[in-house]
PDB file of C-alpha atoms in Angstrom:
ATOM      1  CA  MET A 137       0.000   0.000   0.000  1.00 62.00           C
ATOM      2  CA  LYS A 138       1.365   3.424  -0.883  1.00 62.00           C
ATOM      3  CA  ILE A 139       0.775   6.532   1.190  1.00 60.00           C
ATOM      4  CA  ALA A 140       0.622  10.112  -0.045  1.00 57.00           C
ATOM      5  CA  LYS A 141       0.752  12.505   2.887  1.00 54.00           C
ATOM      6  CA  GLN A 142      -1.855  15.244   3.353  1.00 52.00           C
ATOM      7  CA  SER A 143      -1.791  18.145   5.848  1.00 49.00           C
ATOM      8  CA  PRO A 144       1.903  17.894   6.736  1.00 51.00           C
ATOM      9  CA  ALA A 145       2.865  18.444  10.348  1.00 50.00           C
ATOM     10  CA  PRO A 146       5.478  21.111  11.034  1.00 47.00           C
ATOM     11  CA  GLY A 147       8.880  19.701  10.165  1.00 43.00           C
ATOM     12  CA  GLY A 148       7.333  16.575   8.672  1.00 51.00           C
ATOM     13  CA  GLN A 149       8.299  15.038   5.377  1.00 54.00           C
ATOM     14  CA  THR A 150       5.800  15.230   2.521  1.00 72.00           C
ATOM     15  CA  TYR A 151       5.194  12.348   0.112  1.00 83.00           C
ATOM     16  CA  LYS A 152       3.521  12.843  -3.238  1.00 83.00           C
ATOM     17  CA  ILE A 153       1.464  10.674  -5.582  1.00 82.00           C
ATOM     18  CA  ARG A 154       4.457  10.276  -7.898  1.00 83.00           C
ATOM     19  CA  GLU A 155       6.860   9.853  -4.955  1.00 87.00           C
ATOM     20  CA  PRO A 156       4.886   7.881  -2.327  1.00 88.00           C
ATOM     21  CA  PHE A 157       6.058   6.127   0.802  1.00 90.00           C
ATOM     22  CA  SER A 158       5.239   2.396   0.778  1.00 90.00           C
ATOM     23  CA  ALA A 159       3.658   1.271   4.055  1.00 91.00           C
ATOM     24  CA  THR A 160       2.655  -2.182   5.224  1.00 91.00           C
ATOM     25  CA  VAL A 161      -0.866  -2.930   6.448  1.00 92.00           C
ATOM     26  CA  VAL A 162      -0.480  -4.558   9.870  1.00 96.00           C
ATOM     27  CA  SER A 163      -4.163  -5.229  10.573  1.00 96.00           C
ATOM     28  CA  VAL A 164      -7.690  -4.453   9.396  1.00 94.00           C
ATOM     29  CA  GLU A 165     -10.682  -4.787  11.716  1.00 96.00           C
ATOM     30  CA  ARG A 166     -14.301  -4.014  10.884  1.00 96.00           C
ATOM     31  CA  ILE A 167     -15.693  -1.815  13.664  1.00 95.00           C
ATOM     32  CA  SER A 168     -19.213  -1.259  12.334  1.00 96.00           C
ATOM     33  CA  ALA A 169     -21.889  -3.742  13.394  1.00 96.00           C
ATOM     34  CA  ALA A 170     -22.252  -6.883  11.285  1.00 93.00           C
ATOM     35  CA  ASP A 171     -25.793  -5.872  10.276  1.00 96.00           C
ATOM     36  CA  SER A 172     -24.827  -2.263   9.492  1.00 97.00           C
ATOM     37  CA  THR A 173     -24.972  -0.895   5.951  1.00 97.00           C
ATOM     38  CA  GLU A 174     -21.845   1.127   6.818  1.00 95.00           C
ATOM     39  CA  ASP A 175     -18.432  -0.495   6.419  1.00 93.00           C
ATOM     40  CA  ILE A 176     -16.152   1.268   8.905  1.00 92.00           C
ATOM     41  CA  ARG A 177     -12.742  -0.250   9.556  1.00 91.00           C
ATOM     42  CA  HIS A 178      -9.826   0.291  11.901  1.00 91.00           C
ATOM     43  CA  ILE A 179      -6.660  -0.032   9.814  1.00 90.00           C
ATOM     44  CA  ILE A 180      -3.170  -0.096  11.309  1.00 91.00           C
ATOM     45  CA  MET A 181      -0.244   0.616   8.980  1.00 90.00           C
ATOM     46  CA  ASP A 182       3.475   0.317   9.691  1.00 93.00           C
ATOM     47  CA  ILE A 183       5.047   3.643   8.686  1.00 90.00           C
ATOM     48  CA  THR A 184       8.478   2.903  10.182  1.00 92.00           C
ATOM     49  CA  GLY A 185      11.164   4.866   8.357  1.00 89.00           C
ATOM     50  CA  SER A 186       8.735   7.395   6.894  1.00 86.00           C
ATOM     51  CA  ASN A 187       9.334  10.258   9.344  1.00 83.00           C
ATOM     52  CA  LEU A 188       5.550  10.862   9.216  1.00 82.00           C
ATOM     53  CA  HIS A 189       3.997  12.513  12.275  1.00 80.00           C
ATOM     54  CA  TYR A 190       0.193  12.601  12.349  1.00 82.00           C
ATOM     55  CA  VAL A 191      -2.295  13.895  14.851  1.00 84.00           C
ATOM     56  CA  GLU A 192      -5.943  12.998  15.263  1.00 86.00           C
ATOM     57  CA  GLY A 193      -8.112  14.801  12.712  1.00 86.00           C
ATOM     58  CA  GLN A 194      -5.560  14.932   9.897  1.00 86.00           C
ATOM     59  CA  SER A 195      -5.929  12.932   6.684  1.00 85.00           C
ATOM     60  CA  VAL A 196      -3.696  10.426   4.967  1.00 86.00           C
ATOM     61  CA  GLY A 197      -3.842   9.677   1.255  1.00 87.00           C
ATOM     62  CA  VAL A 198      -3.708   5.983   0.362  1.00 89.00           C
ATOM     63  CA  ILE A 199      -3.047   4.528  -3.088  1.00 90.00           C
ATOM     64  CA  PRO A 200      -3.930   0.802  -3.081  1.00 89.00           C
ATOM     65  CA  PRO A 201      -1.526  -1.562  -4.881  1.00 89.00           C
ATOM     66  CA  GLY A 202      -2.376  -3.027  -8.259  1.00 91.00           C
ATOM     67  CA  SER A 203      -4.703  -1.560 -10.830  1.00 92.00           C
ATOM     68  CA  MET A 204      -8.397  -1.149 -11.582  1.00 93.00           C
ATOM     69  CA  PRO A 205     -10.146  -3.651 -13.919  1.00 93.00           C
ATOM     70  CA  GLU A 206      -9.516  -1.424 -16.960  1.00 95.00           C
ATOM     71  CA  GLY A 207      -5.772  -1.490 -16.196  1.00 93.00           C
ATOM     72  CA  LYS A 208      -5.419   2.051 -14.828  1.00 93.00           C
ATOM     73  CA  PRO A 209      -3.744   2.593 -11.448  1.00 90.00           C
ATOM     74  CA  HIS A 210      -5.994   3.093  -8.438  1.00 91.00           C
ATOM     75  CA  LYS A 211      -6.740   6.698  -7.509  1.00 91.00           C
ATOM     76  CA  LEU A 212      -5.725   8.372  -4.271  1.00 90.00           C
ATOM     77  CA  ARG A 213      -8.182   7.769  -1.408  1.00 90.00           C
ATOM     78  CA  LEU A 214      -8.280  10.024   1.653  1.00 89.00           C
ATOM     79  CA  TYR A 215      -8.784   8.584   5.130  1.00 88.00           C
ATOM     80  CA  SER A 216      -9.074  10.446   8.424  1.00 87.00           C
ATOM     81  CA  ILE A 217      -6.698   9.807  11.298  1.00 86.00           C
ATOM     82  CA  ALA A 218      -8.507   8.828  14.510  1.00 81.00           C
ATOM     83  CA  SER A 219      -7.333   7.908  17.990  1.00 69.00           C
TER      84      SER A 219
END
């Protein structure tokens, strides 16, 4: 999974779509109820070596690996940082 940083913290390093940082997904847990129409997940990513410093309320841009069915790369998706 590739990460493009949004809302950089003071002194933080910025990654771009063309120059992303590759992170590893450590775990994914669905936190919405099983019968809910919402699909809310708690995702933990290993960003060791990235020098990224986030605070609650900021956003992180994620570019999933692989490509869409028509062969184009996936687009950037924004996710909010929560506690």
